[in-house]
């Protein structure tokens, strides 16, 4: 205890102790409950929007244009990477490979693909008045871009909070306070 040197004052010492326990099950198993979570629904919605945008570009009469190819790369790349991540979550591969910082990996992926979908959708929207299919594709692309941004934001919040991608991390905080006697 520290002495303050002033009569009638008290000295207080506070001790805080935090314990963290991480629990992961490293066996591969199918768990369909992930699709009912917000990240699971985001992944499914992104996949649907990406495939719809891809179909819109492919049915247009100028699907060979460089803007169309860039959109198709972004849409199909996002579709397949998001599909693989969804399968990893459904089969608990993410939990098995818990030593990989999945939250940061997904945050980087979602942020990058948000930018990719912005550029691809803007490129198609610039020609949307000439080709209606491109206008529809850019609409789906912009919605996909928003969902990628929302997912990146959720991953950022989880990363800042110290969460893990799959499994349990339990934190218990024990706080004890010791109040001293009057300091003289």
mmCIF file of C-alpha atoms in Angstrom, residues 57 62-74 119-128 130-131 134:
data_model
loop_
_atom_site.group_PDB
_atom_site.id
_atom_site.type_symbol
_atom_site.label_atom_id
_atom_site.label_comp_id
_atom_site.label_asym_id
_atom_site.label_seq_id
_atom_site.Cartn_x
_atom_site.Cartn_y
_atom_site.Cartn_z
ATOM 1 C CA UNK A 57 -22.902 -11.054 -67.976
ATOM 2 C CA UNK A 62 -20.885 -8.747 -75.500
ATOM 3 C CA UNK A 63 -19.733 -11.191 -72.846
ATOM 4 C CA UNK A 64 -16.246 -11.251 -74.396
ATOM 5 C CA UNK A 65 -15.479 -7.601 -73.485
ATOM 6 C CA UNK A 66 -12.672 -6.922 -70.973
ATOM 7 C CA UNK A 67 -15.112 -5.320 -68.514
ATOM 8 C CA UNK A 68 -17.262 -8.436 -68.667
ATOM 9 C CA UNK A 69 -14.212 -10.638 -68.152
ATOM 10 C CA UNK A 70 -13.151 -8.595 -65.101
ATOM 11 C CA UNK A 71 -16.654 -8.848 -63.628
ATOM 12 C CA UNK A 72 -16.755 -12.594 -64.295
ATOM 13 C CA UNK A 73 -13.353 -13.065 -62.650
ATOM 14 C CA UNK A 74 -14.506 -11.193 -59.545
ATOM 15 C CA UNK A 119 -14.414 -1.816 -59.520
ATOM 16 C CA UNK A 120 -16.053 -4.596 -61.534
ATOM 17 C CA UNK A 121 -19.582 -3.357 -60.869
ATOM 18 C CA UNK A 122 -18.642 0.231 -61.644
ATOM 19 C CA UNK A 123 -17.026 -0.870 -64.909
ATOM 20 C CA UNK A 124 -20.199 -2.701 -65.933
ATOM 21 C CA UNK A 125 -22.474 0.087 -64.717
ATOM 22 C CA UNK A 126 -20.650 2.535 -66.989
ATOM 23 C CA UNK A 127 -21.935 0.519 -69.973
ATOM 24 C CA UNK A 128 -25.252 -0.403 -68.344
ATOM 25 C CA UNK A 130 -26.138 0.121 -73.603
ATOM 26 C CA UNK A 131 -26.525 -3.411 -72.253
ATOM 27 C CA UNK A 134 -24.698 -5.444 -67.608
#
